[in-house]
Tab-separated table of C-alpha atoms in Angstrom:
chain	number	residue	atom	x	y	z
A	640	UNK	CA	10.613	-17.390	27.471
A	641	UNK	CA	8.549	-16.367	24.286
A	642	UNK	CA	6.251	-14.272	23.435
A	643	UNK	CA	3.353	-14.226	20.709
A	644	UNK	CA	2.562	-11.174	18.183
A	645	UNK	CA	1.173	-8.596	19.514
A	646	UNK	CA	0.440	-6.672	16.305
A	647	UNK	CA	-0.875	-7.562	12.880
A	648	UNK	CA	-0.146	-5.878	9.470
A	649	UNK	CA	-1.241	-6.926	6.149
A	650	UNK	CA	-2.452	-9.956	6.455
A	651	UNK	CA	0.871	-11.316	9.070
A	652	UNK	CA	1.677	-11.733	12.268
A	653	UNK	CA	4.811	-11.794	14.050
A	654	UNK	CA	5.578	-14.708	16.490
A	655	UNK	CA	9.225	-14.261	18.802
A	656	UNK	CA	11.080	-16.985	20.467
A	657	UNK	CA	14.043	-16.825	22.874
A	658	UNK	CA	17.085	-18.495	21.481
A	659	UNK	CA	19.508	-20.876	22.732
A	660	UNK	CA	23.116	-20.817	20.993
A	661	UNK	CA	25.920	-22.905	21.488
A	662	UNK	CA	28.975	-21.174	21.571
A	663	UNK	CA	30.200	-22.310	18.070
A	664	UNK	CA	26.473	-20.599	16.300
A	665	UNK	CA	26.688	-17.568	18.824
A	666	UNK	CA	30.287	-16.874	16.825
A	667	UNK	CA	29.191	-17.349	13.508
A	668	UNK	CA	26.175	-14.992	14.057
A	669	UNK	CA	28.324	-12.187	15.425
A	670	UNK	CA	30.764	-12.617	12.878
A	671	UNK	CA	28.048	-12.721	10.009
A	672	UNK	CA	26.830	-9.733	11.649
A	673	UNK	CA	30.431	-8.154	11.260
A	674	UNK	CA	30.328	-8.285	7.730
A	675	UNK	CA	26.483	-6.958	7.546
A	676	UNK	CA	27.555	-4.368	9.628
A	677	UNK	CA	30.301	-2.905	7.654
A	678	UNK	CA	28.166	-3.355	4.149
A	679	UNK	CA	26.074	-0.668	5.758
A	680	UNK	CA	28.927	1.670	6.702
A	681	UNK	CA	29.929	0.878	3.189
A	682	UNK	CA	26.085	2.130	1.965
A	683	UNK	CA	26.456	5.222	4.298
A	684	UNK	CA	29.802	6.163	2.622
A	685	UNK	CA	28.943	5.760	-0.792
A	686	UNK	CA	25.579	7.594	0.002
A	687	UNK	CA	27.228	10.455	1.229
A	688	UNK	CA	29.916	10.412	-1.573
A	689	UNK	CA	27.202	10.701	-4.523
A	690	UNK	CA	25.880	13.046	-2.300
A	691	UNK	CA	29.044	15.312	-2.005
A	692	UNK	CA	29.284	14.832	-5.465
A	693	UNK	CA	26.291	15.802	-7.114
A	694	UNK	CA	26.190	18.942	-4.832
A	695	UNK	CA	29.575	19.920	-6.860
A	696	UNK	CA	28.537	19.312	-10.113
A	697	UNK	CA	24.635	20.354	-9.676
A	698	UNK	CA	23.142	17.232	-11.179
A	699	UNK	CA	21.510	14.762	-9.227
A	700	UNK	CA	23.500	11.498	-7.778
A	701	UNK	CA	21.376	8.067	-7.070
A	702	UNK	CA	22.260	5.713	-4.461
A	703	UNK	CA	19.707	3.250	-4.783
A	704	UNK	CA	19.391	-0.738	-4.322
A	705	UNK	CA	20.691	-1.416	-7.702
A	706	UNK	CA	23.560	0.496	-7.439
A	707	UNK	CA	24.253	-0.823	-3.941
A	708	UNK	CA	23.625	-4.174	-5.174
A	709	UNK	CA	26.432	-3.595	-7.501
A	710	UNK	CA	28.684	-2.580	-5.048
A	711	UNK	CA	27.976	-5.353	-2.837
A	712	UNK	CA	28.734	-7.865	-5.619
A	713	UNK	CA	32.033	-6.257	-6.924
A	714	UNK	CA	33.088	-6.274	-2.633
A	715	UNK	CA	32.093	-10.004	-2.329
A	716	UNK	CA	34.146	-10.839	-5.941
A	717	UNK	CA	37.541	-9.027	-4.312
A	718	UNK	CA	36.843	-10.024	-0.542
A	719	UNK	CA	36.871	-13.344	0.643
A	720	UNK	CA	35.910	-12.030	4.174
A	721	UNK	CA	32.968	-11.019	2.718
A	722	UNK	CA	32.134	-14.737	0.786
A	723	UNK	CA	32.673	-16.446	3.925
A	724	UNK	CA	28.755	-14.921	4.582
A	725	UNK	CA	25.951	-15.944	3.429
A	726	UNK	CA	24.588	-13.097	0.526
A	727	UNK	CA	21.017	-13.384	2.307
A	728	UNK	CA	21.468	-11.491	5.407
A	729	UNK	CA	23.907	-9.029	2.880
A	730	UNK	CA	20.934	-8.203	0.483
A	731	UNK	CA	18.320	-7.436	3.209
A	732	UNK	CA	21.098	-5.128	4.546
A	733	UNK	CA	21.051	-3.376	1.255
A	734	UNK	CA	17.274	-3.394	1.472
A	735	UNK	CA	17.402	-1.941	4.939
A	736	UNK	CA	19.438	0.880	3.944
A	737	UNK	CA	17.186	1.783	0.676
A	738	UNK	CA	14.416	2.008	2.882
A	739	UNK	CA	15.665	3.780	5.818
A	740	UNK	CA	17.137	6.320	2.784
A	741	UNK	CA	14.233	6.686	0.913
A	742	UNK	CA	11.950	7.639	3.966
A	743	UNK	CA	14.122	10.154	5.291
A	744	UNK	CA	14.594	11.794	1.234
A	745	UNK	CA	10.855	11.550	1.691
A	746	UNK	CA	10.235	13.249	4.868
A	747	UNK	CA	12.888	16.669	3.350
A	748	UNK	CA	10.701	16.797	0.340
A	749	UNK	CA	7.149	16.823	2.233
A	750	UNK	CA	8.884	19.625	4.276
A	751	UNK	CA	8.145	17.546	7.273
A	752	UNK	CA	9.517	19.162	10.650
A	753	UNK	CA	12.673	18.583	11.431
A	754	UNK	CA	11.852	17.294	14.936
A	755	UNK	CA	9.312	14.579	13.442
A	756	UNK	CA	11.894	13.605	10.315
A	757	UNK	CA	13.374	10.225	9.653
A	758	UNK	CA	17.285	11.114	9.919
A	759	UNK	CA	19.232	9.827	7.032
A	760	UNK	CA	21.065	6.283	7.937
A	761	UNK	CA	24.284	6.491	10.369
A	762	UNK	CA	27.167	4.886	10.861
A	763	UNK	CA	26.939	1.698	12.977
A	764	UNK	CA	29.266	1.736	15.898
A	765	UNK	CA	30.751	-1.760	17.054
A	766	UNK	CA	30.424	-1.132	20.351
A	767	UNK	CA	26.890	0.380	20.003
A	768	UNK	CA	25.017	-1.482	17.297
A	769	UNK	CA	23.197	-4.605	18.353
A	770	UNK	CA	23.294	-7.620	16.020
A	771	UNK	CA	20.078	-8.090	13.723
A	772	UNK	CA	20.308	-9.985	10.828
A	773	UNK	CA	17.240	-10.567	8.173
A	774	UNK	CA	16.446	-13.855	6.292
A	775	UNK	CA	13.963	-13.947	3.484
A	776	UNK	CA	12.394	-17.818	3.037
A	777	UNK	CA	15.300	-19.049	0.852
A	778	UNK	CA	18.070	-17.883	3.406
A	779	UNK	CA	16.149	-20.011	6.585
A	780	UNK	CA	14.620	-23.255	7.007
A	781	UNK	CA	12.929	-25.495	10.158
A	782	UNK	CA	13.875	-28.781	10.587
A	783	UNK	CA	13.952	-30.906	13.676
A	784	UNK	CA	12.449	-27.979	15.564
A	785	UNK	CA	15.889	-26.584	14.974
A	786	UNK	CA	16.425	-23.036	12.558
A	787	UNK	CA	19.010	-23.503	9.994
A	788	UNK	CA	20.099	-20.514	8.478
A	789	UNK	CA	22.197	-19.826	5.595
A	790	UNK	CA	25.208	-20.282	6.244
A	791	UNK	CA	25.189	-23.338	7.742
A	792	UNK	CA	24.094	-21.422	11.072
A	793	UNK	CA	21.909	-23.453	13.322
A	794	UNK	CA	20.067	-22.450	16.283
A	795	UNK	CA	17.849	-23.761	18.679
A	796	UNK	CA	14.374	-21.765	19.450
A	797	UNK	CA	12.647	-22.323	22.362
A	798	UNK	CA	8.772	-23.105	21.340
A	799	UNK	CA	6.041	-22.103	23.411
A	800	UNK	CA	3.808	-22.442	20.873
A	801	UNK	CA	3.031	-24.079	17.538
A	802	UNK	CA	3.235	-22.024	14.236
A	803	UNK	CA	0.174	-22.199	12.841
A	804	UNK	CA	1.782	-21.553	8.902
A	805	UNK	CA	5.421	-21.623	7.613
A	806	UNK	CA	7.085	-18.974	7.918
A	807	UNK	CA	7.927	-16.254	5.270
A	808	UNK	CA	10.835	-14.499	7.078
A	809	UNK	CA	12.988	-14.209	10.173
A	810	UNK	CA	14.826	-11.736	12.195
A	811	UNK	CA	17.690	-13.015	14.382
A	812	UNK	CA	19.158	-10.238	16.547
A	813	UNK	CA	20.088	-9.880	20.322
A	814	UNK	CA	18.601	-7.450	22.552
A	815	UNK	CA	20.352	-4.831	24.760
A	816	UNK	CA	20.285	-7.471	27.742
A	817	UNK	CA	22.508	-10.132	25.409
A	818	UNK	CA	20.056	-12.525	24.856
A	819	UNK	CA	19.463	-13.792	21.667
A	820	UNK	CA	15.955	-13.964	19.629
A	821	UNK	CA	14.333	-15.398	16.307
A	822	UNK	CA	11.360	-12.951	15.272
A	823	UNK	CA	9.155	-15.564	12.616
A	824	UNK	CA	6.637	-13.720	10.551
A	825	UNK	CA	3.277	-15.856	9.438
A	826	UNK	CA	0.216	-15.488	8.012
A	827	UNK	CA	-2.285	-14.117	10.089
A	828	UNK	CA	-5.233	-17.232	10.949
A	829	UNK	CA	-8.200	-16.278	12.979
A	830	UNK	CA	-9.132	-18.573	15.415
A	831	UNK	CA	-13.163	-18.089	16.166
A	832	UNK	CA	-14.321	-17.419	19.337
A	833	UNK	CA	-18.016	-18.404	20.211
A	834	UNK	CA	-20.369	-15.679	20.301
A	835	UNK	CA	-21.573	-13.504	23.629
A	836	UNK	CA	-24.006	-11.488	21.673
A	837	UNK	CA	-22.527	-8.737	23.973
A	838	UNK	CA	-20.951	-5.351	23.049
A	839	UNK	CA	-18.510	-3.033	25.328
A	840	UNK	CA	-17.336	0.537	24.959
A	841	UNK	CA	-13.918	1.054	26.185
A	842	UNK	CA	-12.298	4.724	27.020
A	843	UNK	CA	-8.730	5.196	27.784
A	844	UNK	CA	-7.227	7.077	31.044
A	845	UNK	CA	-4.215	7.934	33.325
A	846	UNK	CA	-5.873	7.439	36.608
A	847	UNK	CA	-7.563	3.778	34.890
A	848	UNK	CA	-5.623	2.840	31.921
A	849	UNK	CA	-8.711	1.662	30.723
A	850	UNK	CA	-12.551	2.298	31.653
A	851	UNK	CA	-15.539	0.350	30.030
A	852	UNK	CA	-18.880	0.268	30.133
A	853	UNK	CA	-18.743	-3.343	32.168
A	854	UNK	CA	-17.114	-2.703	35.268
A	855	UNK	CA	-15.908	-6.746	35.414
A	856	UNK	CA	-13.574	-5.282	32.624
A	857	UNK	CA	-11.901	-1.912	33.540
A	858	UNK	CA	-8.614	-2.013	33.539
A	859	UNK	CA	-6.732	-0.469	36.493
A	860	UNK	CA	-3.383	1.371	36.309
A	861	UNK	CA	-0.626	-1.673	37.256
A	862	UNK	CA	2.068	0.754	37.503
A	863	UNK	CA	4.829	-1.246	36.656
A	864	UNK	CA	6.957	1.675	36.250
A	865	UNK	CA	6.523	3.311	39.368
A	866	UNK	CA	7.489	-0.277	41.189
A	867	UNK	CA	10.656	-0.568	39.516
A	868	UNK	CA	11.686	3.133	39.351
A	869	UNK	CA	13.917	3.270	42.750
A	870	UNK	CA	16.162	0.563	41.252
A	871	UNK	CA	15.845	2.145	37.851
A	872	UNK	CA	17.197	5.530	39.363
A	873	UNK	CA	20.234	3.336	41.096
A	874	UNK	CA	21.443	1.942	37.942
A	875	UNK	CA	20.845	5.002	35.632
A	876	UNK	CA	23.135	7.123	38.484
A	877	UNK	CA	25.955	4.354	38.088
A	878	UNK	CA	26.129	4.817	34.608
A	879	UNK	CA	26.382	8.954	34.761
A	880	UNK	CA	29.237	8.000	37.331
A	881	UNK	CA	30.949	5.692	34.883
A	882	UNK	CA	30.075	7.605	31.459
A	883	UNK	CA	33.297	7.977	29.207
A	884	UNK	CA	34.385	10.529	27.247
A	885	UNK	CA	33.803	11.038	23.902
A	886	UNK	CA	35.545	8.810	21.297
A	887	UNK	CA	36.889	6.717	24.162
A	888	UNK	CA	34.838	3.107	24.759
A	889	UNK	CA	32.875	2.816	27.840
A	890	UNK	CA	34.643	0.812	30.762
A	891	UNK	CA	33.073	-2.624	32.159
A	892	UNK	CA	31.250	-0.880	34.835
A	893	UNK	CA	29.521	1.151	32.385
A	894	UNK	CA	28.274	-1.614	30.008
A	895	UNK	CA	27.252	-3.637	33.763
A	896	UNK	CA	25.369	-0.732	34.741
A	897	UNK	CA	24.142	-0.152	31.240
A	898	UNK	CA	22.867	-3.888	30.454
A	899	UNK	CA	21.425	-3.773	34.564
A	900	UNK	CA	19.328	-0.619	33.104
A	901	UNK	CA	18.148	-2.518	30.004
A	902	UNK	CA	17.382	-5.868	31.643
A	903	UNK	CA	15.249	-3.410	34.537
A	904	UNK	CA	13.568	-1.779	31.176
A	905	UNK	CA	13.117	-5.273	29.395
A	906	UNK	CA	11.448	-6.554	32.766
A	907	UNK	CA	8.940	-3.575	32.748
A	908	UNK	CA	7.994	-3.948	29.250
A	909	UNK	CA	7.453	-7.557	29.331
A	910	UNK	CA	4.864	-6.689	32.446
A	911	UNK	CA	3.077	-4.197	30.749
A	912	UNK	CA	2.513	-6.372	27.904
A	913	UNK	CA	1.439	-9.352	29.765
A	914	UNK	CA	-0.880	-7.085	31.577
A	915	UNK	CA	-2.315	-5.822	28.340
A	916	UNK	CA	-2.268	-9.180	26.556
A	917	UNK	CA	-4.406	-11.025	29.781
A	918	UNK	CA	-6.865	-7.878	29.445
A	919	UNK	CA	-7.387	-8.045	25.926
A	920	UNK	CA	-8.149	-11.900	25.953
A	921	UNK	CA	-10.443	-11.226	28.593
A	922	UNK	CA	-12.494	-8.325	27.004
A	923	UNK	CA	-12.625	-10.219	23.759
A	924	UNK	CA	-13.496	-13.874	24.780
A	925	UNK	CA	-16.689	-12.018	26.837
A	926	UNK	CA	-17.838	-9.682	23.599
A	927	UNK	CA	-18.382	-9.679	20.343
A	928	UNK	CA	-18.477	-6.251	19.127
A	929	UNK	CA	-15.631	-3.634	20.514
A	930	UNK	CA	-15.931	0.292	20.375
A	931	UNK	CA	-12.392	1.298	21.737
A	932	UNK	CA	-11.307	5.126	21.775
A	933	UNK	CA	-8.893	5.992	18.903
A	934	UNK	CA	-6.629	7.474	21.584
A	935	UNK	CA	-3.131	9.059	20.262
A	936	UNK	CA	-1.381	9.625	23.729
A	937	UNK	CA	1.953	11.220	21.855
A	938	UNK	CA	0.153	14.954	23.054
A	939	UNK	CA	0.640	13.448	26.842
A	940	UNK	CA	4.443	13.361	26.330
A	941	UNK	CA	4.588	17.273	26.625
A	942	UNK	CA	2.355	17.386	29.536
A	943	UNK	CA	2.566	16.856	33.382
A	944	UNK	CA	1.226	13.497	33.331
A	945	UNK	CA	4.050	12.067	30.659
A	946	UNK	CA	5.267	10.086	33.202
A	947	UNK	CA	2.077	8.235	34.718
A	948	UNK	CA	0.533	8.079	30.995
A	949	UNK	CA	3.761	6.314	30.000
A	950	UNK	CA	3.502	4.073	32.509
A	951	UNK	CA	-0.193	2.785	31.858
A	952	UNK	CA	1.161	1.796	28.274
A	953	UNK	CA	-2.485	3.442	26.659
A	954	UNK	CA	-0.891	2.967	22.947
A	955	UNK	CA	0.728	-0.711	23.554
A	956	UNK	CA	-2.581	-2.024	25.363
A	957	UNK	CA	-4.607	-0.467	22.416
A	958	UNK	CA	-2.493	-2.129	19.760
A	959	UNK	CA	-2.282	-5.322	22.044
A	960	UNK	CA	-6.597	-5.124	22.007
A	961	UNK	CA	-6.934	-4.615	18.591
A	962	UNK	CA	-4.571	-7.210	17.622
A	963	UNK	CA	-6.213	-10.145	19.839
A	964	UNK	CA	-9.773	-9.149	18.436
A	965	UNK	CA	-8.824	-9.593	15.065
A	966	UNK	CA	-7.012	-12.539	15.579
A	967	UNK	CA	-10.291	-14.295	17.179
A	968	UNK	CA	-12.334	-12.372	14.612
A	969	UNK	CA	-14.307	-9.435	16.399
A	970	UNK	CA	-15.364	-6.465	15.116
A	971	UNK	CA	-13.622	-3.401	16.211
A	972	UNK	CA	-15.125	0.065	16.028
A	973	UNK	CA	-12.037	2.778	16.395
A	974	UNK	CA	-13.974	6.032	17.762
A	975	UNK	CA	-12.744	9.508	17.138
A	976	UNK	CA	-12.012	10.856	20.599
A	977	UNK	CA	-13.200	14.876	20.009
A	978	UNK	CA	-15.394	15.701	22.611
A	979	UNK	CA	-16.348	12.115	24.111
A	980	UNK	CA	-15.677	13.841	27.720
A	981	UNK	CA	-17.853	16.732	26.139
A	982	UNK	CA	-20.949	14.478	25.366
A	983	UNK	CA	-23.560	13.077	27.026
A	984	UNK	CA	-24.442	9.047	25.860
A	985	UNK	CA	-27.501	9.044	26.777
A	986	UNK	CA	-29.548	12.355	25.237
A	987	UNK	CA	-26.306	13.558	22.774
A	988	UNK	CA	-26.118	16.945	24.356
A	989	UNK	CA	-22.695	18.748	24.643
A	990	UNK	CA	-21.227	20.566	27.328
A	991	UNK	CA	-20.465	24.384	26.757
A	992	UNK	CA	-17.285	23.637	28.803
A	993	UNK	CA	-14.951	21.022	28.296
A	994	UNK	CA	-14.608	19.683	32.493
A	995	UNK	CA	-11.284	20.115	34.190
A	996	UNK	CA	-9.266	17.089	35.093
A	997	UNK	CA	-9.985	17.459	38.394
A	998	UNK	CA	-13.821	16.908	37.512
A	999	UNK	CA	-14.318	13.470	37.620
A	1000	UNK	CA	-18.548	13.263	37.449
A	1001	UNK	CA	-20.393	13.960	34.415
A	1002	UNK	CA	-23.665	15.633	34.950
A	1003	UNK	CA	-25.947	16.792	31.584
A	1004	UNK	CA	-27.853	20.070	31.775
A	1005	UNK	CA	-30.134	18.621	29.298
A	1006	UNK	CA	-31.436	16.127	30.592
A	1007	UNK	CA	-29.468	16.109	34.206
A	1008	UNK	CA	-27.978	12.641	34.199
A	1009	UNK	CA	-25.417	12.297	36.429
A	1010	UNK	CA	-22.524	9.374	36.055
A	1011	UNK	CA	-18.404	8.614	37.021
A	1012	UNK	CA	-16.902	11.152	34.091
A	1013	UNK	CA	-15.176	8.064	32.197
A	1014	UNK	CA	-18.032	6.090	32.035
A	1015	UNK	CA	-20.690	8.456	30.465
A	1016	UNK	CA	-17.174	8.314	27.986
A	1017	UNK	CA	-16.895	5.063	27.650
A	1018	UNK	CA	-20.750	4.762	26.988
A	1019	UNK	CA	-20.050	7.409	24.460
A	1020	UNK	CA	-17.814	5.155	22.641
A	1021	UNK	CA	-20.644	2.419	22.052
A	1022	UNK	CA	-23.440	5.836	20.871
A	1023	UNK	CA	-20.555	7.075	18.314
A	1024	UNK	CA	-20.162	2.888	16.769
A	1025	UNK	CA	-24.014	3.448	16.307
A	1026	UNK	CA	-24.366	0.438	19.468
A	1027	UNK	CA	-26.838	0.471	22.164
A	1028	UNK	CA	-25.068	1.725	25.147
A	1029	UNK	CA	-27.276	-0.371	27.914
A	1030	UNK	CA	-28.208	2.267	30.418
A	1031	UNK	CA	-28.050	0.860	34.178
């Protein structure tokens, strides 16, 4: 099994492949994972000894990636646990660690709320952590179809697909189910579609996860969730049964009913994102010019409909959307959603009264058209990107 990027940034895209170990590379990873591990306990204790130490004497202490490059140099010189690794995976470690430090630093001096801070980088537990380890393009190489990593680590991916460039870095780590993957990160090609010299507005829902102005191409809520909640419920009771104390490690029916509860959550998410992948393809290969609702469902976490809004996915099949349009080279019009139930797309007028939930037909006082609530929105989507919106 593989699966394709789903999101682009700066130019790259990120392409993931199941992996197939033998037994001999599924040791070497874990133990090369041993030693990143404790270089990042290592980083967390000197962090918080400059730390303590600076708030003695007053001044400041710094803990950055030089002096933790330092430190990692001076352990690999007296350790030959440590030189066993390969200093690639041990760098990006350090790398990690700056990062993950410097954000949450960042987030104390912008005063940011403590609920929505970065928290400064923990311990990793042995039992808890999952394996990830980070290879920059002189730690990796492909050959034979076969991943070499430094180390003289070699895995076998499973390609679905063809790169289409080298790639600049990978991320080998194993999910919470146990299987193992290779994360590849290329440069982003566009691959033309023809045009359709059509357009389509697209508004975002509960009841529909999505609603457009063609009605070939709403999108209606799978819910994936819901299916696979009454097993979900089974294995998440096992493990409150089986839950150890704390400080003592969890006993094999917890981790079974634990890994049953991620490979149930894996499942879900891979169905949600084929759902949303299919969609997108569809939507894009039949238009050429997209005005999609810059919906931010995080307010719907606090509300009565968390539940059904996190099963519809709105934010993954919105990335997933944008992502496939860019990669076949559409346009992509990201509407501010103030007021789009408010409006009216055909004479602009606004409602006095934003409409209950329970209100699911639009009519205008102005100039008394009358149409299903989230397609007037959706319609609204296509006035806003300054697009015809085709009344019908």
């Amino acid at each position: 099994m593989a699966t394709a990027a789903v999101t682009e940034r700066s130019g790259y895209a990120r392409h993931t492949f199941r992996v197939r170990l033998s037994e001999t590379a599924r040791r070497e990873l874990e133990a090369e994972w041993d030693r990143c591990r404790w270089i990042w306990n290592e980083s967390v204790a000197k962090s918080k000894q400059v730390h303590q130490a600076a708030k003695v004497s007053g001044g400041i202490g710094t803990c950055g990636p030089a002096q933790l490059d330092r430190m990692l140099t001076e352990a690999r010189a007296r350790t030959p646990w440590l030189r066993e690794g390969s200093s690639v995976p041990q760098q990006q470690v350090i790398r990690d660690f700056g990062k993950s430090r410097a954000k949450a630093l960042g987030d104390i001096k912008a005063r940011v709320p403590m609920r929505q801070r970065a928290g400064m980088p923990r311990y990793k537990k042995k039992r808890e952590a999952l394996p990830s380890l980070n290879y920059t393009r002189r730690g990796f190489r492909l050959k034979d179809g076969r991943l070499h990593l430094a180390g003289g680590i070699v895995v076998r991916p499973v390609w679905s697909r063809q790169l289409p460039k080298p790639p600049s870095s990978v991320r080998v780590y194993r999910d919470a189910v146990g299987h193992w993957w290779a994360s590849l990160v290329v440069e982003a090609v566009t691959e033309q579609l023809p045009q359709t010299g059509r357009v389509i507005g697209i508004d975002w829902g509960v009841r529909e996860t999505a609603t457009t102005t063609s009605d070939a191409h709403d999108l209606p809520h799978a819910q994936h969730g819901g299916t696979a909640a009454q097993k979900l419920a089974r294995y998440q009771r096992m493990m409150a049964r089986r839950k150890p104390k704390k400080g003592q490690a969890g006993s094999n029916g917890y981790r079974e009913a634990k890994r049953q509860t991620a490979k149930l959550h894996r499942k879900v998410g891979a169905q949600r994102q084929d759902t949303a992948r299919k969609w997108a393809k569809k939507v894009v290969r039949d238009h050429d010019v997209l005005a999609v609702e810059d919906f931010r469902p995080r307010f719907l976490a606090k509300s009565t409909m968390a539940r059904k809004a996190a099963d519809a996915a709105i934010g993954a099949t919105k990335n997933a959307l944008v992502a496939m349009a860019r990669k076949h080279g559409r346009i992509v019009h990201l509407v501010h959603p103030a007021h789009t139930t408010m409006d009216c797309a055909k004479c602009g007028a606004r409602a006095k009264h934003a409409l209950p939930l329970s209100e699911r037909t639009y009519t205008c006082t102005a100039c008394g058209v009358v149409s299903p609530r989230d397609k007037n929105s959706a319609r609204v989507m296509l006035v806003r990107a300054g697009l015809q919106p085709g009344w019908y």
